[in-house]
Every structure is written in C-alpha cells, then in structure tokens.
Short mmCIF file of C-alpha atoms and ligand atoms in Angstrom, two decimals:
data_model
loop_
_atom_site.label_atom_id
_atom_site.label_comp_id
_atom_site.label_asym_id
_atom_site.label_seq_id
_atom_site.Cartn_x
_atom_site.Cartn_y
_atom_site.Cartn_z
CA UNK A 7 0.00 0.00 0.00
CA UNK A 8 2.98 2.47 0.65
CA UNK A 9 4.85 1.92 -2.58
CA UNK A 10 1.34 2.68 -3.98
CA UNK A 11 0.77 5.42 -2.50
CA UNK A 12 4.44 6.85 -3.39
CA UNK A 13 3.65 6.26 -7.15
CA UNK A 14 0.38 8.32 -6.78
CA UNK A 15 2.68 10.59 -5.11
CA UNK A 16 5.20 10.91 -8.19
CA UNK A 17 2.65 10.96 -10.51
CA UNK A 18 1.10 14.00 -9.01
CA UNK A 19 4.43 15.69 -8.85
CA UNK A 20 5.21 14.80 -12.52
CA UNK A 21 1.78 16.77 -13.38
CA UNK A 22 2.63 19.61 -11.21
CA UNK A 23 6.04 20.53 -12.37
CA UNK A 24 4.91 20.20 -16.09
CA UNK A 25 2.33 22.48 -15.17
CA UNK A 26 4.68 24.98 -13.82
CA UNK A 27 6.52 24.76 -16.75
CA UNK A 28 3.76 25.25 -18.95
CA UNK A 29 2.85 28.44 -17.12
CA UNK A 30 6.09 29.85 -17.11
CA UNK A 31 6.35 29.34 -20.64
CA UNK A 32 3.20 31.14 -21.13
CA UNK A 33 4.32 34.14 -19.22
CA UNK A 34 7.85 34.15 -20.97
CA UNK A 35 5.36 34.64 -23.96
CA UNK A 36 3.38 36.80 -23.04
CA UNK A 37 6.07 39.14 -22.11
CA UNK A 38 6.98 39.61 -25.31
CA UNK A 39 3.54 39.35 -27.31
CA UNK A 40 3.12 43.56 -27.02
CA UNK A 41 6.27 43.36 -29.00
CA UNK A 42 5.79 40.57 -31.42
CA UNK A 43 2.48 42.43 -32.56
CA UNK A 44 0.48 39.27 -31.40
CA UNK A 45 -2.73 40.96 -29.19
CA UNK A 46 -5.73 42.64 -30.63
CA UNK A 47 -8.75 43.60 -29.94
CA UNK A 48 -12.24 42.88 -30.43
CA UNK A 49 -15.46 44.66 -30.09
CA UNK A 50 -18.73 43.26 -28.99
CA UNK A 51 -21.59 45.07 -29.05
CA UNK A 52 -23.68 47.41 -26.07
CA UNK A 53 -27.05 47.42 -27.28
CA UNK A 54 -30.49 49.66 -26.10
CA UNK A 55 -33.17 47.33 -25.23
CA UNK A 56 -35.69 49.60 -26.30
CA UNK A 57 -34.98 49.91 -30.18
CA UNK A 58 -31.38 47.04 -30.30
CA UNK A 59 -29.01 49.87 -31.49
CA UNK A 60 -25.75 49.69 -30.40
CA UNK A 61 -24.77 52.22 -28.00
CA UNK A 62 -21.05 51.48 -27.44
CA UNK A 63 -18.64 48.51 -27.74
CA UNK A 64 -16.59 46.45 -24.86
CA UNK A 65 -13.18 45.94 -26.46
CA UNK A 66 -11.75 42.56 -25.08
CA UNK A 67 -8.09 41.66 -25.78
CA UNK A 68 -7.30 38.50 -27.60
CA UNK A 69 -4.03 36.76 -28.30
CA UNK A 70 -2.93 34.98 -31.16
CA UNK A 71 -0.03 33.11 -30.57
CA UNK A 72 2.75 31.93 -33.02
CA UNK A 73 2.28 28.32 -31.48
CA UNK A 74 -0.85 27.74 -29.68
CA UNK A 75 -3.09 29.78 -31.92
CA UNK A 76 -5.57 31.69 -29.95
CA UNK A 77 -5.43 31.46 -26.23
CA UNK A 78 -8.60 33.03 -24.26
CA UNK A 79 -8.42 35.85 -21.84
CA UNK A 80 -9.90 33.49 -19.53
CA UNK A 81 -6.19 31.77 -19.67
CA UNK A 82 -4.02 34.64 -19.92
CA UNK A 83 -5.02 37.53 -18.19
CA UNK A 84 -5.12 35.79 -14.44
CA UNK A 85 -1.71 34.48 -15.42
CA UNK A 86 -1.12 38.99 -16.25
CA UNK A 87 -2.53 40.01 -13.26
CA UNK A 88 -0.21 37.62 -11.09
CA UNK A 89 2.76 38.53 -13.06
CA UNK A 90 1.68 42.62 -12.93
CA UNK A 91 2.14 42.04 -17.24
CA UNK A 92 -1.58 43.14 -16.96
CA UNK A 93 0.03 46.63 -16.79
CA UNK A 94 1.45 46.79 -19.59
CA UNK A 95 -0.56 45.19 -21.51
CA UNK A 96 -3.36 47.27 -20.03
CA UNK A 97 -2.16 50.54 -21.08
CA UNK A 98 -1.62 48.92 -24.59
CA UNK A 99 -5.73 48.03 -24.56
CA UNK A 100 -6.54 51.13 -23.36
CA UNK A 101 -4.53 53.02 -26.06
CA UNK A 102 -6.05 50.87 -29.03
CA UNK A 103 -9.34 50.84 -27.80
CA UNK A 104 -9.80 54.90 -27.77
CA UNK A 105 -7.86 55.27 -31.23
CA UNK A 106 -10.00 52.77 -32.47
CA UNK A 107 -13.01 55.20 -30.94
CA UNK A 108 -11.86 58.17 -32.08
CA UNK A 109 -11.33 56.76 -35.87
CA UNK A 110 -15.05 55.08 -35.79
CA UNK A 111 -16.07 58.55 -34.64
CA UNK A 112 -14.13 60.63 -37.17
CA UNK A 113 -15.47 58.03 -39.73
CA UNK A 114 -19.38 57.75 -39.00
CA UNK A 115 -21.61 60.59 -37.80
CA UNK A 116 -22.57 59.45 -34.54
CA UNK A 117 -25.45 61.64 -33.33
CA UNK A 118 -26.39 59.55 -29.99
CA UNK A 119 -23.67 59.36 -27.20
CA UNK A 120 -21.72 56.42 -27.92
CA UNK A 121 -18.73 54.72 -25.86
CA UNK A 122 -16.02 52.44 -25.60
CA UNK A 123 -15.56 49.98 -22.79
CA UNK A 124 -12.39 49.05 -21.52
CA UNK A 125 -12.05 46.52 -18.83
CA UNK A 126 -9.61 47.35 -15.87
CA UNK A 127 -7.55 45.24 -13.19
CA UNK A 128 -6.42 46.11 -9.96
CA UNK A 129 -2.70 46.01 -10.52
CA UNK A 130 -3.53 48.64 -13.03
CA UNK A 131 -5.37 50.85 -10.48
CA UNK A 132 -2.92 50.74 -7.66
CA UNK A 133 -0.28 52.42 -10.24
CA UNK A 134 0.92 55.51 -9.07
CA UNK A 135 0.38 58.62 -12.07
CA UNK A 136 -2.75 56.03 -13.19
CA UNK A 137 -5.03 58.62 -13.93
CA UNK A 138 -2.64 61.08 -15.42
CA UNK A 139 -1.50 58.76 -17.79
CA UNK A 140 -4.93 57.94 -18.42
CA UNK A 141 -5.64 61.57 -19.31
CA UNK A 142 -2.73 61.19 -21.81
CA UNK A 143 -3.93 58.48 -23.66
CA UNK A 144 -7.03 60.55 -23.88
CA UNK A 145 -5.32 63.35 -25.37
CA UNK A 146 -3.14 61.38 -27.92
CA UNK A 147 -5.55 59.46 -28.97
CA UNK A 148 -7.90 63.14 -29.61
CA UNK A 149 -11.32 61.09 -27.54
CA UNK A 150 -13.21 62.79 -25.53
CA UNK A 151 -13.08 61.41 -22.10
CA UNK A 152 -17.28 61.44 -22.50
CA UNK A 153 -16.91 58.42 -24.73
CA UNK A 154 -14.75 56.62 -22.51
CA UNK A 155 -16.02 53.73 -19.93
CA UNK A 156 -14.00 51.55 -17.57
CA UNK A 157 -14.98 48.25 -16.00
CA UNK A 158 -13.73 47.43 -12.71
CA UNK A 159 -14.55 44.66 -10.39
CA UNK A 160 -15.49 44.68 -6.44
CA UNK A 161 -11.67 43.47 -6.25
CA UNK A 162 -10.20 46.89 -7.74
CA UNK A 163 -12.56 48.80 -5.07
CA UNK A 164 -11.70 46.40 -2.14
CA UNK A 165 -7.86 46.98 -2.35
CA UNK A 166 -7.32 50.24 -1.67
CA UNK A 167 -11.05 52.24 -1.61
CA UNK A 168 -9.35 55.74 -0.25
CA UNK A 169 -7.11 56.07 -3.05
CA UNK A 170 -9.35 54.13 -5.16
CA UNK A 171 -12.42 56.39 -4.38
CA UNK A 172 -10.17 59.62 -5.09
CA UNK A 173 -9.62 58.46 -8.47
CA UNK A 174 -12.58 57.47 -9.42
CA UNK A 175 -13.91 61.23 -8.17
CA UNK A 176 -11.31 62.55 -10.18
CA UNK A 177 -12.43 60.19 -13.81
CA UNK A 178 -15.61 61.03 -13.44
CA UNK A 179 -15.09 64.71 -12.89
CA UNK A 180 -13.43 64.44 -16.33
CA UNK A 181 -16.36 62.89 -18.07
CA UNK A 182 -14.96 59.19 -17.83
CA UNK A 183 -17.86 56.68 -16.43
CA UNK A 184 -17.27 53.70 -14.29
CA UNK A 185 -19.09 50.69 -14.53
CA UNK A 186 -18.93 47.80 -11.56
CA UNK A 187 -18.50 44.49 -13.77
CA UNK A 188 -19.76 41.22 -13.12
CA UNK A 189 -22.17 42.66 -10.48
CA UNK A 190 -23.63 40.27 -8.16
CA UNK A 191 -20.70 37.63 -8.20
CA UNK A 192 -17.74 37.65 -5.52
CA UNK A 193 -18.26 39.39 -2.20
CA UNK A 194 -21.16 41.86 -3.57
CA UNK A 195 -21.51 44.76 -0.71
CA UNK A 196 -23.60 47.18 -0.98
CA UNK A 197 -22.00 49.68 0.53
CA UNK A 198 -19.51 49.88 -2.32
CA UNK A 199 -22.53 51.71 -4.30
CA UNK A 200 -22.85 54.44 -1.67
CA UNK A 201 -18.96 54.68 -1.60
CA UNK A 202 -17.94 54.96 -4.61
CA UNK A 203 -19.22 56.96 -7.95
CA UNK A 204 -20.33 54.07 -10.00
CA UNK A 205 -22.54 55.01 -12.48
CA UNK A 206 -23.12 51.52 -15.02
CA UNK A 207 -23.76 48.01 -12.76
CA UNK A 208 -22.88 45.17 -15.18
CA UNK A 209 -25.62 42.60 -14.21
CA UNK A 210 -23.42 39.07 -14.52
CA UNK A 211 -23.92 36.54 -16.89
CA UNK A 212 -25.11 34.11 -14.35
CA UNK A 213 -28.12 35.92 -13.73
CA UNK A 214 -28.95 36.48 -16.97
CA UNK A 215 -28.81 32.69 -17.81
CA UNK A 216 -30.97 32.01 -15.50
CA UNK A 217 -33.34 34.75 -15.43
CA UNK A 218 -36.35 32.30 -17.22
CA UNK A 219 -35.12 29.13 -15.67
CA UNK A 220 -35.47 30.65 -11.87
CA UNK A 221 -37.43 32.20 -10.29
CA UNK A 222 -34.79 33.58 -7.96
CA UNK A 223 -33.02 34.67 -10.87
CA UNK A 224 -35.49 36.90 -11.77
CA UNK A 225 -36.22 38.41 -8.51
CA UNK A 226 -32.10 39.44 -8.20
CA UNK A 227 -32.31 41.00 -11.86
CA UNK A 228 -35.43 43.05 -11.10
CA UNK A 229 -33.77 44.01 -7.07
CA UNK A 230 -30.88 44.83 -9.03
CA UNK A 231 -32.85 46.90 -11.34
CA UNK A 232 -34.62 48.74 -8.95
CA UNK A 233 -31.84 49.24 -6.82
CA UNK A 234 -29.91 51.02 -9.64
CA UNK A 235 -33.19 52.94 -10.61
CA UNK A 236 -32.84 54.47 -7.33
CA UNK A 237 -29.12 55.68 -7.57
CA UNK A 238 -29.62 56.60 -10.36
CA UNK A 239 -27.43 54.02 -11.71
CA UNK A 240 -27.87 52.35 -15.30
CA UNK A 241 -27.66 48.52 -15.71
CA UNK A 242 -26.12 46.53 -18.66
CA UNK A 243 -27.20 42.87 -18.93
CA UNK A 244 -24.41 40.76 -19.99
CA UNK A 245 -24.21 37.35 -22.15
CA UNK A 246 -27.89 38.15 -23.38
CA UNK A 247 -28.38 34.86 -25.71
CA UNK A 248 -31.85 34.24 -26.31
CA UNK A 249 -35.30 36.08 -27.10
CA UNK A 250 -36.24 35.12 -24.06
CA UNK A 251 -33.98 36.31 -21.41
CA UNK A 252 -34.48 39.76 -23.71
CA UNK A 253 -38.23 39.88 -23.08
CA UNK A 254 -37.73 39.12 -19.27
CA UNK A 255 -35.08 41.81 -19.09
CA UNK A 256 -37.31 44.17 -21.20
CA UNK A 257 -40.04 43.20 -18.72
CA UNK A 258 -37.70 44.39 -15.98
CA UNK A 259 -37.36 47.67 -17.81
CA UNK A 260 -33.44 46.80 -18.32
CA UNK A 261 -31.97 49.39 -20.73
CA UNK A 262 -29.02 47.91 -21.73
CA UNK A 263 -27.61 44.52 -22.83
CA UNK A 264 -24.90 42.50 -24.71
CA UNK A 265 -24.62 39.12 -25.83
CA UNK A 266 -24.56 36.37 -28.42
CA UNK A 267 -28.10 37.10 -28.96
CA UNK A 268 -27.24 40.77 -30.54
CA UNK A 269 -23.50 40.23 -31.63
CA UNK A 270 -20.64 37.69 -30.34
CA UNK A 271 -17.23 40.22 -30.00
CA UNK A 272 -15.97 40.73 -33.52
CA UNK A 273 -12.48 42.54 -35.26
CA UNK A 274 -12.29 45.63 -35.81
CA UNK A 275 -13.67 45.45 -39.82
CA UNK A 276 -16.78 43.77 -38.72
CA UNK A 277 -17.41 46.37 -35.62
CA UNK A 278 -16.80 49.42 -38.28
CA UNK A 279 -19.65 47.13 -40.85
CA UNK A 280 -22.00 47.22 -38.02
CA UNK A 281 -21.34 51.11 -37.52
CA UNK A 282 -21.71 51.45 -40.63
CA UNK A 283 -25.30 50.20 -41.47
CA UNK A 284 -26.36 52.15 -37.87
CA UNK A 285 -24.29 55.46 -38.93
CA UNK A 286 -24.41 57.69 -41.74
CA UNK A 287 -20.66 57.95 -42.93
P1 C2E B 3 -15.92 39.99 -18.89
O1 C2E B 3 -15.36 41.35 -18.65
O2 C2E B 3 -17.03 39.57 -17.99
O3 C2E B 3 -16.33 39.96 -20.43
C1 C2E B 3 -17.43 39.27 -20.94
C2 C2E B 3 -17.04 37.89 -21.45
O4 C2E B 3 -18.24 37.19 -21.77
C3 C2E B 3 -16.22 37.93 -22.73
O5 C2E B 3 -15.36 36.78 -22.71
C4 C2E B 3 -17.29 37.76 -23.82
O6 C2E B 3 -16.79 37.24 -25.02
C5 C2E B 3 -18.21 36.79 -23.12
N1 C2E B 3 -19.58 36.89 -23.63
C6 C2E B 3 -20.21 37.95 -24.15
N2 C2E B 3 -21.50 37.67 -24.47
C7 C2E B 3 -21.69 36.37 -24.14
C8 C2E B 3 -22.83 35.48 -24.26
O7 C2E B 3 -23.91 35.83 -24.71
N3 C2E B 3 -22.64 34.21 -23.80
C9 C2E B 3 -21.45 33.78 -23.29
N4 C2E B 3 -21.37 32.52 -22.89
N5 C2E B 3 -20.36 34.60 -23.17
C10 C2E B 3 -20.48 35.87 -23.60
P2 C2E B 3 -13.82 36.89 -23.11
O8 C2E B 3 -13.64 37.86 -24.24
O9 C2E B 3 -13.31 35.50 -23.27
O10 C2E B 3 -13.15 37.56 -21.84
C11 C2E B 3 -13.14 36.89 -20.60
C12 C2E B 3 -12.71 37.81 -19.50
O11 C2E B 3 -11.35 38.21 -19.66
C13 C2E B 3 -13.51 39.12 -19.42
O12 C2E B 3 -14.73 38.89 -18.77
C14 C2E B 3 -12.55 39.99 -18.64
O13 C2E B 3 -12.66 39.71 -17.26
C15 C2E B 3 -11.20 39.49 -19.12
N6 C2E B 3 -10.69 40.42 -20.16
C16 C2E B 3 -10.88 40.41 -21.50
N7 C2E B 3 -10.24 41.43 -22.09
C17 C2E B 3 -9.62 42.12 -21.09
C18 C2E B 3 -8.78 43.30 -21.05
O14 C2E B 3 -8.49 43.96 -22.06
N8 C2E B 3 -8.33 43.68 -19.81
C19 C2E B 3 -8.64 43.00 -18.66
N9 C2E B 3 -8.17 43.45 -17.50
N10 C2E B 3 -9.43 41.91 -18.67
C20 C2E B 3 -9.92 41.47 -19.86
CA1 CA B 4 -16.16 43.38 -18.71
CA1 CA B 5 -18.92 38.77 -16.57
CA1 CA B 6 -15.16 40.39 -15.71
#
C-alpha cells in the first residue's frame, strides 16, 4: 500500500512541475507578445433594449499566438494580473481601444452618445500617475473622455477604496464613467454603491442565464434593477443569448444589454460594418 501510495505521489508531482513549466512558458510569452504584434482587440456590441441599437462597444483583448493559436483571456489575463504584465498590456488596450473610438467617430456621424468599454484590473489601479496617464492616452488618442467607460470589479474597489475612491472622483469629474463588472458575483456589498461613484452596474452573466429558468433569478435582476433605478445608476445585462432572457429583461425595464443574442465580440472590420449600417458615414 505504501509503494502505492508513493507512485500516486510521483505521478502527481510529474503533473505539477509540467504544469509549472507550462505556465512559465506562457508568461515568458506573453512578455513579449506587445512586441511581437500578437494581441488585438475585439469589439462586442452594447445594445439599447428599447430599439437594439448599439450604443457602445466592450473591447476585449485576444491573443494569437505563433504556437498555440488563440489562447482566451480566460487563460491569460489571471496568469497577467499575477505577473503585474496586466500593466502593460493594459495601457496597450486602453490606447487601441480609444484610437480605435476616435477613428469610428471621425469616420461615422454618430449623433447619440456612444462609448467604448475598456475593462480594468487592480494592478492597473494601484499604479501611481494612473489617472494622469490615463488623461494622456485621452489626449493622444484626440477622444473625448465622454466616450470613454472603464470596468472594474469589487476586487479593484476592495484593495485600496481611499485612493481608489479619489480616483474614481477625479475620472468622473473628467467625463470618464465607471461601470462595476460582473455585479452580483464575488463578495457583492452594498455599501460599495454608496462609496464609490459608479454610475453603469454590469448585471453578470449568471443571472442572466438564469433569469427564465429561476425564479430567484429573476427576482435578483429586477432588485438589481430597482436598486440602480434608485441611484440613479444604469444597468447593462451581460451574455444576453436568447429572445427570451431579452423579453424578461425588457419586462424588468433593463436598458441595456450585450450578448450572443445581438453580436458575439468581432475585429475591428466587422465592428466598423455594423457602424456602418447604424451610422451615416
Ligand atoms: P468579462 O469582462 O465579464 O467579459 C465578458 C465575457 O463574456 C467575454 O469573454 C465575452 O466574449 C463573453 N460573452 C459575451 N457575451 C456572451 C454570451 O452571450 N454568452 C457567453 N457565454 N459569453 C459571452 P472573453 O472575451 O473571453 O473575456 C473573458 C474575461 O477576460 C472578461 O470577462 C474579462 O474579465 C477578461 N478580459 C478580457 N479582455 C480584457 C482586457 O483587455 N483587460 C482585462 N483586464 N481583462 C480582460
Ligand atoms: Ca467586462
Ligand atoms: Ca462577466
Ligand atoms: Ca469580468
């Protein structure tokens, strides 16, 4: 039984070192995919549940590598945030995404306001100058802070909220809005809405799946709802995928939505095409 269980034992630590390995490798390549040209973004889709126009885009960074071929987010950017190459590569999404804004806006008369979403870690918050150099990517790029978003999650706000909550004052002073992402997942508390000036709550995914199957579902979404109605808060419904969970969330009086159902997150040619047959050019 003891020889056994010191084969199990090898085994195991076989797995684990190859594992190690394999991460490692990953975040030797990652390190260098800014360089190599290998990120990009894509662009899915904020749409009004009243009339299904689009109303902004969530860019989400993808990674094509030379090997592998596309890795997900999911993968790579917990291995970023460990590693602090979120920071980098942060600044590098943030950059793209409002040039990318600004040319869609030079391009295509956009009458309504219209914004770009850019998702946020904490190792990029607890930089020190973050939001002066965020003001400088605002001013090379020529967008107007109006048309920028950023998601953060109840991790960002729980690491350092006095420094946090100062420069979030000082964002949305400039125009910038803040939207709470994933809301309703990890260690949800409340008080976070009264401390901080959140203005979008990003109703999670796992809600929204379930907001036909159960009936506690449903009750969250429309608490949620009401809740934000109160602040004065909007609320985006993410990973919308069927005609259904629209109808419940129209129901609800939910303004805003994205998912598979409207638009999976596409390049940069097929987010222009979409502009394009909502937009006079
Ligand atoms: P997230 O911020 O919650 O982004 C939404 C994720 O849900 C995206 O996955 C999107 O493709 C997916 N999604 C959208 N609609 C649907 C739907 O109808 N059904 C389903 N099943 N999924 C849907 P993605 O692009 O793989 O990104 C995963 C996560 O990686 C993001 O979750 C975000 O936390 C992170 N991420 C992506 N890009 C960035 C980035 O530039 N910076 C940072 N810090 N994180 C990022
Ligand atoms: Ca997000
Ligand atoms: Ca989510
Ligand atoms: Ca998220």
């Amino acid at each position: 039984a003891k020889a056994g269980g010191k084969a199990r034992y090898e085994v195991f630590d076989t797995s684990m070192r190859d594992r190690v390995v394999a991460l490692f490798q990953l975040e030797t390549d990652l390190r260098r995919a800014i360089d190599n040209q290998e990120l990009h973004l894509h662009y899915q889709p904020i749409v009004s549940l009243v009339n299904q126009k689009i109303v902004g885009f969530e860019a989400l960074v993808r990674w094509q590598h030379p090997q592998r071929g596309a890795i997900s987010p999911a993968e790579f950017i917990p291995i970023a945030e460990e590693t602090g190459l979120i920071v980098p590569i942060g600044w590098w999404v943030l950059q793209q995404a409002c040039l990318q804004m600004q040319l869609w806006q030079a391009q295509f008369a956009m009458n309504v306001p219209f914004k770009i979403s850019v998702n946020f870690s904490a190792p990029q918050f607890t930089q020190p100058q973050v939001g002066k150099q965020i003001i400088q990517i605002l001013q090379a790029t020529g967008l107007d802070a109006k048309s920028l978003q950023l998601e953060l999650t109840e991790s960002v706000l729980m690491e350092h909220p006095e420094a946090i909550a100062a420069l979030m004052e000082e964002l949305n002073a400039l125009g910038v809005s803040l939207a709470l992402d994933d809301f309703g997942t990890g260690y949800s508390s409340l008080s976070y809405l009264q401390r901080f000036p959140i203005n979008i709550l990003k109703l999670d995914r796992s809600f929204v799946c379930r907001i036909g199957k159960c009936y506690q579902s449903w009750e969250i979404v429309r608490a949620t709802i009401m809740l934000a109605r109160a602040l004065d808060m909007e609320v985006v419904a993410e990973g919308i995928e069927t005609l259904e969970q629209l109808a419940r969330l129209r129901g609800l009086k939910c303004k805003f939505g994205q998912g598979y159902y409207f638009s999976q997150p596409v390049d940069s040619t097929a987010a222009g095409e979409l502009l394009a047959q909502q937009f006079d050019r």
